[in-house]
């Protein structure tokens, strides 16, 4: 029993650190204990372990002979946490004394911690994971949403329905954050309508920590207790109070945690109030006037903007800002007009609302977009802020997003890379020479790996479709059709993302009759898997989803066009690991980056995309497929028509023929060559390790007072 207790303790210790989420061998430990329960608990090991009766542990671990594997996983975690042989130790040592504080309104680390809605949060989660792997001293700051983002289901008419879960902190991988004195951290913020209170939780993300502020405390009013209930929910008053908590409260929490950061990294404008709190703190501690303190804080602030559309930036009425930040304004010794000017492009225009992105840009000296094209768009968008400079001189650069390879590469692909790229490929993934060996992988071995992943995707989708049909009470015939949907030998195209208008989810469906011809090509059929959520207030996005669902019930498309409900990190992982083609057709240049395509790339899928975001700097003619020419018509409807025609023509004349051109062994040699070209030319560039190293070299070290220089990545 003593040994058994140790196994349970070690499993619980593993579950408390989100390091396990990018360790396939640890994931398999939990799954093999009880596969059904593992799925039923949404892959949440905290809840999963709590639901296994103590008397069953012995039987389950003995049956799977898991003892030695648990010991091995526990040793690996211990060694990882103690390891000092990291890139960061050599190249980011000035940050050790005063780490980076990374603020984001959402963090997508795993589906078991549902405090994210989409790409922004997953990017933030990947940033923390790579910072951990690289040994970068960094701490994340966010909010703990009691209900998270909504769960999606579709009714019989195909209309999106939203439900919200209650995230019980006891079932999440978090613990109360404690200050250096060991006392749980509480923070408070004075506003014009009373004091806002919050407690602080801590999540372990490998070697990094994530602090999460939670307003559900007794000291708050009922409305303030609900402040951190939902992500991106509520009106402007809720939104500004959430952002006050994230920015001002986040700085207070970091300092109470015992960290005096050398860098503030604001991931989007939601956290821009953090700069104001840092200025106030510096004025108090050093006796500086506002101008000098603001100058010093700007030097240490890095701001990443993600939104290439003017309407997507948070703006608040001046009266609402004064109501919530009037106390802070007074402590900064600023007049009402001067303070409001910090959030306005035209500082004296009293009709202009207070913009969080403008505030962030005025309070930083290191700003960037998330792709080369997005950097250009941002410089154009915010040029009025810098009237004495040319557009090219606007101080907004770019650092192209990347994805956390260990989190998104399927175990089968991971093993393939282990065999052919060498044991050190993960440590040197940003070295193009490492990926050169892709060309030497046997085509049959490469293709077989892809087929295994595709089969797993089809099994997953069928299971989800059966559950959807059962829940709606559609009858045995419909359930049977769901269980036999899709085919392994058919070209499979995935489209999964937020159903925002500019992403044009319905572009490929614009001409239904032509689509039916393509899908039902006798010798060269196609099948589509759609997934994604529309914002609860986005009626047009919901109509798009409903239109796709109706097409899935068209007898000519049934079982060949499907919609998977409740898009989250779990659904995304299956899709990017199993599709043949990843489709992305935003209206250029409105896709800031588009990291889902990078995840698909790493698993051997070919991107089929508008030349926007990361794909505009990635596509070379041999590593995927392009829609359009990279030009944008001034009339959106004209551009939509052009892009639809290009999409269908490229699909018909390039994608389909290449996929179905097989040799005597049944291998699509040309297709495989293009897959290998994609991995060889792109994998080293579009990963989160490269991204974080770029932030260290180009932003963090200069912001912390270090020297900017080009350092080796291996």
XYZ file of C-alpha atoms in Angstrom:
714
model
C 0.000 0.000 0.000
C 2.924 2.348 0.605
C 4.127 1.866 -2.976
C 0.608 2.349 -4.282
C 0.194 5.586 -2.343
C 3.389 6.827 -3.989
C 2.023 6.032 -7.446
C -1.154 7.986 -6.698
C 0.851 10.896 -5.278
C 3.119 10.995 -8.298
C 0.187 10.941 -10.705
C -1.424 13.824 -8.827
C 1.857 15.737 -8.866
C 2.119 15.202 -12.616
C -1.460 16.404 -13.033
C -0.739 19.684 -11.207
C 1.844 20.853 -13.726
C 0.597 21.478 -17.253
C 3.925 20.162 -18.538
C 2.039 16.890 -19.009
C -0.044 18.460 -21.807
C 2.925 18.355 -24.191
C 4.203 14.943 -23.087
C 2.427 12.188 -25.072
C 3.804 9.456 -22.802
C 2.263 11.103 -19.742
C -1.043 11.641 -21.523
C -1.102 7.932 -22.349
C -0.610 7.086 -18.653
C -3.841 8.837 -17.722
C -5.721 7.488 -20.733
C -4.729 3.882 -20.128
C -5.906 3.973 -16.522
C -9.503 4.327 -17.738
C -10.058 5.435 -21.376
C -13.798 5.970 -20.962
C -13.457 8.096 -17.826
C -10.560 10.021 -19.389
C -12.787 11.050 -22.288
C -15.766 11.750 -20.027
C -13.725 14.209 -17.921
C -12.552 16.161 -21.010
C -8.990 14.945 -20.440
C -8.804 16.745 -17.089
C -6.412 14.671 -14.927
C -7.377 16.479 -11.704
C -11.030 15.531 -12.057
C -10.102 12.179 -13.580
C -7.970 11.098 -10.601
C -10.577 12.324 -8.107
C -13.198 10.094 -9.741
C -11.146 6.896 -9.533
C -12.012 5.164 -6.252
C -8.871 4.505 -4.142
C -9.599 0.772 -4.123
C -9.488 0.748 -7.933
C -6.049 2.311 -8.250
C -4.209 -0.903 -7.420
C -6.191 -2.915 -9.964
C -5.847 -0.333 -12.715
C -2.141 0.326 -12.298
C -1.371 -3.389 -11.992
C -3.407 -4.214 -15.083
C -1.437 -1.733 -17.167
C 1.906 -2.330 -15.443
C 2.074 1.429 -15.023
C 4.224 1.711 -11.903
C 7.578 1.993 -13.651
C 6.154 4.317 -16.297
C 4.751 6.625 -13.626
C 8.146 6.657 -11.885
C 9.866 7.452 -15.167
C 7.456 10.302 -15.981
C 7.861 11.728 -12.497
C 11.665 11.648 -12.797
C 11.479 13.370 -16.184
C 9.358 16.183 -14.731
C 11.750 16.600 -11.798
C 14.744 16.727 -14.141
C 12.979 19.184 -16.439
C 12.221 21.556 -13.567
C 15.810 21.440 -12.297
C 17.498 21.610 -15.704
C 19.743 24.658 -16.066
C 21.119 23.685 -19.474
C 18.789 25.863 -21.504
C 18.948 28.401 -24.315
C 17.587 31.043 -21.946
C 20.350 30.571 -19.396
C 22.924 31.511 -22.018
C 21.035 34.069 -24.091
C 18.517 35.628 -21.682
C 20.418 35.695 -18.407
C 19.700 39.429 -17.744
C 16.049 38.427 -17.302
C 16.801 36.049 -14.430
C 16.889 38.772 -11.781
C 13.772 40.519 -13.107
C 11.589 38.284 -15.318
C 9.185 39.172 -18.111
C 5.553 39.716 -17.094
C 3.328 38.504 -19.954
C -0.272 39.782 -19.853
C -3.104 38.248 -21.866
C -6.900 38.226 -21.526
C -6.924 34.513 -22.342
C -4.571 31.544 -22.221
C -5.181 28.392 -24.242
C -3.021 25.753 -22.566
C -5.330 22.737 -22.758
C -9.034 21.996 -22.994
C -9.039 21.003 -19.304
C -8.352 24.644 -18.335
C -11.074 26.414 -20.361
C -10.000 30.048 -20.063
C -9.584 30.696 -23.788
C -11.786 31.293 -26.823
C -9.488 30.951 -29.798
C -6.257 31.872 -31.528
C -5.174 34.724 -29.245
C -5.386 32.499 -26.175
C -3.759 29.481 -27.794
C -0.921 31.724 -28.988
C -0.458 32.966 -25.404
C -0.456 29.396 -24.116
C 2.121 28.342 -26.701
C 4.244 31.352 -25.737
C 4.327 30.232 -22.095
C 5.147 26.646 -23.048
C 8.054 27.594 -25.287
C 9.337 30.063 -22.693
C 9.374 27.137 -20.276
C 11.197 24.821 -22.696
C 13.759 27.501 -23.539
C 14.266 28.472 -19.910
C 13.128 32.084 -20.360
C 12.317 33.775 -17.023
C 8.702 34.733 -17.660
C 5.450 34.797 -15.725
C 1.974 34.919 -17.276
C -0.896 37.050 -15.963
C -4.542 36.450 -16.868
C -8.040 36.035 -15.456
C -9.689 32.903 -14.078
C -13.063 32.720 -15.806
C -15.556 30.808 -13.677
C -17.644 29.871 -16.721
C -14.989 30.247 -19.405
C -16.081 30.597 -23.014
C -19.340 28.982 -24.095
C -19.914 25.361 -25.085
C -21.530 25.064 -28.493
C -24.344 22.793 -29.582
C -26.593 22.970 -32.628
C -30.348 22.484 -32.468
C -32.429 20.555 -34.991
C -32.494 23.607 -37.276
C -28.705 23.925 -37.170
C -28.801 27.091 -35.019
C -25.969 27.567 -32.525
C -26.913 27.281 -28.859
C -24.597 28.440 -26.067
C -24.238 26.918 -22.630
C -21.764 27.760 -19.887
C -20.068 25.433 -17.448
C -19.003 26.215 -13.901
C -15.248 25.764 -13.523
C -14.674 24.428 -10.033
C -11.181 25.545 -8.887
C -10.847 22.256 -6.994
C -10.952 20.440 -10.341
C -8.442 22.687 -12.110
C -4.616 22.533 -12.076
C -4.346 25.665 -9.938
C -3.487 26.539 -6.365
C -3.686 29.762 -4.346
C -0.790 32.050 -5.261
C 1.248 33.025 -2.233
C 3.580 35.922 -1.643
C 7.115 35.622 -0.249
C 5.569 35.555 3.248
C 3.501 32.486 2.356
C 0.184 34.333 2.651
C -2.364 33.886 -0.178
C -2.323 36.939 -2.432
C -5.262 39.315 -2.497
C -5.321 42.564 -4.466
C -7.655 45.556 -4.468
C -8.248 48.394 -6.907
C -9.883 51.707 -6.054
C -12.440 52.922 -8.578
C -14.984 55.713 -8.598
C -17.709 53.206 -7.760
C -16.006 51.359 -4.932
C -13.110 48.996 -4.384
C -12.653 45.969 -6.628
C -11.124 42.907 -4.936
C -9.613 39.711 -6.301
C -7.759 36.643 -5.154
C -4.940 35.180 -7.205
C -4.391 31.608 -8.343
C -1.241 30.038 -9.670
C -0.918 27.440 -12.431
C 2.352 25.677 -13.205
C 3.233 25.579 -16.898
C 6.438 23.590 -16.905
C 9.078 25.951 -15.522
C 6.872 29.028 -15.873
C 3.994 30.211 -13.713
C 0.650 31.676 -14.686
C -1.132 33.991 -12.231
C -4.913 34.138 -12.632
C -7.031 36.814 -10.967
C -10.456 35.818 -9.670
C -13.092 38.354 -8.584
C -15.344 35.732 -7.009
C -14.600 36.782 -3.424
C -16.858 37.734 -0.514
C -15.654 41.346 -0.374
C -17.076 42.114 -3.823
C -20.611 43.023 -4.769
C -22.647 40.441 -6.624
C -21.916 42.125 -9.974
C -18.188 42.245 -9.261
C -18.167 38.632 -8.151
C -19.502 37.801 -11.598
C -16.896 39.976 -13.299
C -14.601 37.055 -14.095
C -17.438 34.699 -14.969
C -17.287 34.765 -18.761
C -14.621 35.459 -21.319
C -15.602 38.309 -23.670
C -19.056 38.519 -22.152
C -21.061 41.471 -20.916
C -21.296 45.113 -21.915
C -18.691 47.897 -21.994
C -18.858 48.334 -18.228
C -18.051 44.672 -17.631
C -15.319 44.782 -20.260
C -13.536 47.823 -18.811
C -13.669 46.374 -15.298
C -12.236 43.090 -16.577
C -9.433 44.984 -18.282
C -8.845 47.079 -15.166
C -8.498 43.861 -13.198
C -6.167 42.326 -15.789
C -3.907 45.355 -16.198
C -3.849 47.206 -12.876
C -4.683 44.140 -10.799
C -2.177 42.061 -12.746
C 0.708 44.408 -11.929
C -0.304 44.411 -8.275
C -0.456 40.596 -8.281
C 2.982 40.197 -9.850
C 4.539 42.505 -7.286
C 2.729 40.791 -4.414
C 4.100 37.511 -5.779
C 7.569 38.911 -5.157
C 8.538 39.768 -8.744
C 9.630 43.188 -9.951
C 9.514 42.649 -13.717
C 12.034 44.178 -16.109
C 9.656 43.776 -19.058
C 5.897 44.156 -19.462
C 4.641 42.223 -22.498
C 1.076 43.198 -23.360
C -0.500 40.565 -25.597
C -3.140 42.754 -27.293
C -4.603 45.971 -25.898
C -6.816 44.375 -23.231
C -4.040 44.753 -20.643
C -2.884 48.290 -21.528
C -3.872 49.643 -18.095
C -0.851 47.720 -16.758
C 1.389 50.508 -18.055
C -0.507 53.103 -16.022
C -0.164 51.065 -12.826
C 3.576 50.612 -13.433
C 3.937 54.366 -13.906
C 2.046 55.026 -10.670
C 4.210 52.535 -8.819
C 7.405 54.132 -10.145
C 6.205 57.626 -9.259
C 5.514 56.454 -5.702
C 8.729 54.505 -5.195
C 11.166 56.866 -6.933
C 9.476 60.235 -6.551
C 9.433 60.799 -10.303
C 7.024 63.086 -12.155
C 4.627 61.449 -14.589
C 6.642 62.267 -17.711
C 9.839 60.654 -16.477
C 8.066 57.625 -15.048
C 6.100 57.156 -18.275
C 9.328 57.345 -20.278
C 10.944 54.648 -18.140
C 7.897 52.373 -18.275
C 7.641 52.796 -22.053
C 11.222 51.595 -22.417
C 10.345 48.352 -20.622
C 7.006 47.717 -22.371
C 6.507 45.358 -25.311
C 3.138 45.513 -27.053
C 1.854 42.907 -29.512
C -1.183 43.882 -31.562
C -3.230 41.129 -33.205
C -6.089 43.030 -34.802
C -5.821 44.353 -38.385
C -9.383 45.737 -38.384
C -10.057 49.128 -36.786
C -13.425 48.032 -35.362
C -11.752 45.182 -33.449
C -9.905 47.421 -30.988
C -11.503 48.102 -27.602
C -12.844 51.635 -27.193
C -14.638 53.105 -24.171
C -16.590 56.332 -23.586
C -14.611 58.934 -21.644
C -17.169 59.028 -18.815
C -16.810 55.267 -18.293
C -13.023 55.581 -18.224
C -13.140 58.400 -15.687
C -15.597 56.468 -13.528
C -13.229 53.514 -13.301
C -9.794 55.102 -13.559
C -10.404 58.528 -12.029
C -8.687 57.476 -8.795
C -5.680 56.205 -10.733
C -5.628 59.395 -12.828
C -5.466 61.497 -9.681
C -2.571 59.449 -8.323
C -0.742 60.074 -11.626
C -1.306 63.832 -11.141
C -2.884 64.154 -14.578
C -5.751 66.399 -15.595
C -8.867 64.834 -17.031
C -8.024 66.068 -20.535
C -4.399 64.922 -20.403
C -5.414 61.490 -19.180
C -8.076 61.034 -21.858
C -5.543 62.143 -24.455
C -3.487 59.044 -23.658
C -6.197 56.921 -25.273
C -6.964 59.140 -28.265
C -5.312 59.504 -31.650
C -6.410 63.151 -31.708
C -5.742 64.131 -28.124
C -8.029 67.171 -28.016
C -11.012 65.581 -29.766
C -13.463 65.167 -26.897
C -15.776 63.077 -29.081
C -13.142 60.418 -29.698
C -13.509 57.412 -27.379
C -10.651 56.068 -25.287
C -8.856 53.315 -27.243
C -6.855 50.640 -25.441
C -4.553 50.059 -28.417
C -3.748 53.780 -28.613
C -2.924 53.735 -24.901
C -0.648 50.730 -25.372
C 1.151 52.323 -28.329
C 1.702 55.564 -26.416
C 3.072 53.712 -23.397
C 5.526 51.384 -25.170
C 8.747 51.582 -27.174
C 8.599 48.043 -28.590
C 5.482 47.308 -30.676
C 4.921 44.539 -33.185
C 2.368 42.873 -35.398
C 2.249 39.086 -35.712
C 3.292 38.636 -39.353
C 5.174 40.712 -41.893
C 1.974 41.712 -43.694
C 0.213 42.468 -40.416
C 3.102 44.740 -39.450
C 2.539 46.706 -42.674
C -1.208 46.888 -42.059
C -0.646 48.069 -38.479
C 1.745 50.805 -39.572
C -0.832 52.020 -42.056
C -3.685 51.796 -39.524
C -1.865 53.714 -36.783
C 0.030 56.197 -38.953
C -2.202 59.077 -37.718
C -0.644 58.583 -34.266
C 2.712 59.595 -35.742
C 1.922 62.556 -38.048
C 5.555 63.658 -38.308
C 6.744 60.306 -39.652
C 6.267 58.504 -42.914
C 4.188 55.330 -42.824
C 7.370 53.240 -43.092
C 8.762 55.025 -40.028
C 5.822 54.166 -37.766
C 7.454 52.266 -34.859
C 5.564 48.985 -35.228
C 7.611 46.025 -36.408
C 6.635 42.380 -36.648
C 7.426 39.045 -35.071
C 5.587 36.303 -36.924
C 3.654 33.908 -34.724
C 4.706 30.305 -34.282
C 3.154 27.297 -32.579
C 4.400 25.056 -29.769
C 5.621 22.007 -31.646
C 5.475 19.576 -28.726
C 1.808 20.436 -28.100
C 0.581 20.132 -31.676
C 2.655 17.431 -33.386
C 0.904 14.050 -33.276
C 2.801 11.308 -31.395
C 3.167 9.338 -34.640
C 4.782 12.300 -36.399
C 6.919 12.917 -33.331
C 8.228 9.357 -33.578
C 8.864 9.778 -37.304
C 10.938 12.901 -36.599
C 12.790 11.114 -33.793
C 13.852 8.392 -36.211
C 14.947 10.630 -39.064
C 15.879 14.052 -37.677
C 17.969 12.779 -34.805
C 17.424 12.771 -31.032
C 18.240 16.479 -30.675
C 15.697 17.781 -33.186
C 13.428 19.269 -30.515
C 16.273 21.295 -29.006
C 17.303 22.564 -32.444
C 13.961 22.826 -34.210
C 14.680 26.408 -35.309
C 17.756 25.286 -37.229
C 16.881 24.765 -40.928
C 19.618 22.135 -41.243
C 17.732 19.844 -38.855
C 14.731 19.761 -41.188
C 16.816 19.110 -44.309
C 16.747 15.400 -43.451
C 12.995 15.298 -44.129
C 13.769 14.658 -47.796
C 15.421 11.330 -46.931
C 12.373 9.799 -45.221
C 11.026 6.878 -47.215
C 7.841 7.961 -49.027
C 5.965 4.812 -47.993
C 6.821 5.326 -44.324
C 5.817 8.989 -44.494
C 2.508 8.185 -46.238
C 1.666 5.365 -43.848
C 2.120 7.731 -40.901
C -0.293 10.165 -42.533
C -2.862 7.429 -43.110
C -2.745 6.366 -39.477
C -3.431 9.954 -38.407
C -6.218 10.333 -40.940
C -7.897 7.143 -39.726
C -7.753 8.456 -36.148
C -9.357 11.730 -37.265
C -12.185 9.949 -39.087
C -12.861 7.764 -36.052
C -12.950 10.869 -33.842
C -15.282 12.765 -36.174
C -17.651 9.816 -36.515
C -17.812 9.478 -32.743
C -18.653 13.176 -32.392
C -21.256 13.038 -35.169
C -22.951 10.047 -33.520
C -23.062 11.916 -30.206
C -24.521 14.982 -31.930
C -27.221 12.962 -33.727
C -28.074 11.048 -30.537
C -28.429 14.222 -28.494
C -30.809 15.675 -31.072
C -32.840 12.468 -31.145
C -32.413 11.980 -34.887
C -33.113 8.242 -34.928
C -31.153 5.096 -35.739
C -30.810 5.711 -39.467
C -29.233 9.127 -38.914
C -26.957 7.696 -36.240
C -25.846 4.958 -38.605
C -25.065 7.501 -41.337
C -23.039 9.503 -38.824
C -21.094 6.395 -37.836
C -20.103 5.730 -41.451
C -19.388 9.298 -42.582
C -16.181 10.156 -44.443
C -13.756 7.805 -46.155
C -10.085 7.067 -45.575
C -9.157 7.147 -49.259
C -10.866 10.474 -49.978
C -9.089 13.844 -50.141
C -9.990 15.445 -46.804
C -10.093 19.221 -46.391
C -10.417 20.855 -42.986
C -11.769 24.315 -42.173
C -11.965 25.229 -38.484
C -11.874 28.661 -36.911
C -13.969 31.470 -35.503
C -16.951 32.224 -37.742
C -16.153 35.902 -38.077
C -17.326 37.522 -41.318
C -13.856 38.253 -42.699
C -12.823 34.592 -42.431
C -15.431 33.743 -45.116
C -16.318 30.242 -43.965
C -18.815 29.914 -46.806
C -16.472 30.861 -49.663
C -15.958 27.295 -50.914
C -19.744 26.736 -50.692
C -20.627 29.770 -52.806
C -21.573 27.651 -55.851
C -23.308 24.583 -54.424
C -23.772 22.828 -57.770
C -20.063 23.101 -58.562
C -19.253 21.915 -55.049
C -21.481 18.854 -55.532
C -19.579 18.011 -58.727
C -16.242 18.259 -56.940
C -17.305 16.284 -53.891
C -18.767 13.485 -55.967
C -16.012 13.126 -58.554
C -16.249 9.425 -59.368
C -12.538 8.726 -59.324
C -11.369 11.776 -57.364
C -13.867 12.645 -54.591
C -13.426 15.308 -51.892
C -14.776 15.558 -48.357
C -14.910 18.554 -45.996
C -14.792 18.797 -42.209
C -16.009 22.114 -40.748
C -15.837 23.281 -37.135
C -15.958 26.620 -35.359
C -17.974 28.927 -33.148
C -19.709 32.228 -33.792
C -19.669 34.856 -31.057
C -22.983 34.733 -29.147
C -23.889 38.191 -30.491
C -22.804 37.448 -34.084
C -26.076 36.667 -35.873
C -24.414 36.545 -39.292
C -21.823 34.051 -38.050
C -24.595 31.848 -36.702
C -26.353 32.008 -40.060
C -23.148 30.847 -41.755
C -22.976 27.839 -39.444
C -26.641 27.059 -40.035
C -26.117 27.224 -43.791
C -23.249 24.733 -43.603
C -25.279 22.399 -41.390
C -28.140 22.467 -43.893
C -25.719 21.483 -46.656
C -24.525 18.522 -44.563
C -28.114 17.232 -44.801
C -28.256 17.587 -48.595
C -28.428 14.032 -49.954
C -25.730 14.870 -52.521
C -23.267 15.974 -49.821
C -24.315 13.864 -46.848
C -21.448 11.958 -45.190
C -18.967 13.942 -47.317
C -19.478 17.356 -45.720
C -19.720 17.379 -41.917
C -19.780 19.906 -39.088
C -18.190 19.040 -35.733
C -19.731 20.890 -32.793
C -17.997 22.658 -29.906
C -14.657 23.564 -31.481
C -11.948 23.621 -28.812
C -8.303 22.610 -28.450
C -9.228 18.934 -28.474
C -11.154 19.190 -31.750
C -8.406 21.390 -33.215
C -5.722 18.862 -32.285
C -7.522 16.041 -34.093
C -8.216 18.131 -37.177
C -4.735 19.578 -37.715
C -3.203 16.144 -37.159
C -5.428 14.246 -39.596
C -6.550 16.313 -42.588
C -4.850 16.239 -45.979
C -5.438 19.935 -46.671
C -5.934 22.918 -44.359
C -8.189 25.526 -45.971
C -7.968 29.189 -44.969
C -9.648 31.889 -47.024
C -9.877 35.184 -45.094
C -10.448 38.467 -46.859
C -6.899 39.793 -47.265
C -5.347 41.553 -45.370
C -7.577 40.882 -42.356
C -5.902 37.675 -41.074
C -3.192 38.853 -38.709
C -1.396 35.502 -38.648
C -3.490 32.304 -38.823
C -1.522 29.857 -36.690
C -3.891 26.908 -37.233
C -2.232 26.402 -40.612
C 1.155 26.167 -38.912
C -0.150 23.365 -36.699
C -1.433 21.488 -39.738
C 1.906 22.002 -41.500
C 3.808 20.296 -38.680
C 1.643 17.193 -39.131
C 2.177 16.942 -42.869
C -1.004 18.639 -44.094
C -0.696 21.023 -47.023
C -1.950 24.572 -46.632
C -4.420 25.884 -49.185
C -4.753 29.536 -48.319
C -5.183 33.151 -49.265
C -1.793 34.911 -49.276
C -2.472 36.575 -45.936
C -0.946 36.425 -42.462
C 1.876 33.915 -42.091
C 1.121 32.240 -45.457
C 1.997 35.455 -47.331
C 5.609 35.027 -46.175
C 5.632 31.216 -46.251
C 4.304 30.128 -49.653
C 6.983 29.501 -52.313
C 5.053 27.580 -54.965
C 6.304 24.143 -53.879
C 5.147 23.901 -50.260
C 1.361 24.203 -50.481
C -1.283 25.989 -52.547
C -2.269 29.650 -52.899
C -5.695 31.193 -53.457
C -5.521 34.418 -55.448
C -2.546 36.561 -56.337
C -2.048 38.523 -53.123
C -3.849 41.573 -54.527
C -7.016 43.006 -52.950
C -9.843 44.683 -54.852
C -11.336 47.791 -53.289
C -14.853 46.318 -53.587
C -15.206 43.320 -51.185
C -17.857 41.554 -53.276
C -15.592 41.647 -56.319
C -12.716 40.267 -54.277
C -14.940 37.515 -52.895
C -15.922 36.461 -56.402
C -12.311 36.462 -57.597
C -11.145 34.443 -54.605
C -13.955 31.923 -55.009
C -13.058 31.400 -58.643
C -9.374 30.999 -57.767
C -10.194 28.584 -54.943
C -12.301 26.333 -57.185
C -9.837 26.494 -60.094
C -6.839 25.675 -57.895
C -8.729 22.889 -56.165
C -9.811 21.421 -59.510
C -6.590 21.840 -61.475
C -3.863 21.496 -58.855
C -4.926 20.065 -55.492
C -7.153 17.184 -56.601
C -4.964 15.927 -59.491
C -1.802 15.968 -57.374
C -3.452 14.055 -54.519
C -4.860 11.323 -56.760
C -1.824 10.902 -59.024
C -0.576 7.528 -57.715
C 2.266 5.251 -58.776
C 2.139 1.454 -59.031
C 2.522 1.214 -55.236
C -0.460 3.493 -54.643
C 1.727 6.367 -53.432
C 1.084 10.004 -54.456
C 4.753 10.814 -55.003
C 4.182 14.415 -56.104
C 1.945 15.090 -53.102
C 4.466 13.611 -50.689
C 7.236 15.687 -52.278
C 5.188 18.812 -51.610
C 4.545 17.742 -48.002
C 8.266 17.259 -47.463
C 9.006 20.603 -49.101
C 6.574 22.277 -46.697
C 8.200 20.735 -43.635
C 11.718 21.389 -44.873
C 11.114 25.049 -45.760
C 8.667 26.094 -43.044
C 8.835 24.007 -39.850
C 12.034 25.654 -38.627
C 10.530 29.129 -39.064
C 6.951 28.872 -37.849
C 7.388 27.375 -34.395
C 6.974 29.055 -31.022
C 10.588 28.465 -29.973
C 11.749 30.663 -32.876
C 9.023 33.188 -32.017
C 9.995 33.428 -28.342
C 13.691 33.662 -29.216
C 12.851 36.536 -31.550
C 10.994 38.279 -28.727
C 13.984 37.786 -26.422
C 16.502 39.116 -28.947
C 14.471 41.922 -30.500
C 12.207 43.035 -27.660
C 12.842 41.625 -24.183
C 16.574 42.262 -23.882
C 16.365 45.789 -25.312
C 13.386 46.506 -23.037
C 15.239 45.148 -20.012
C 18.293 47.227 -20.825
C 20.288 44.516 -22.586
C 21.828 44.679 -26.045
C 19.945 43.704 -29.180
C 22.027 41.341 -31.257
C 21.632 38.306 -33.455
C 22.273 35.211 -31.385
C 22.420 31.569 -32.464
C 19.192 29.575 -32.119
C 20.671 26.155 -31.559
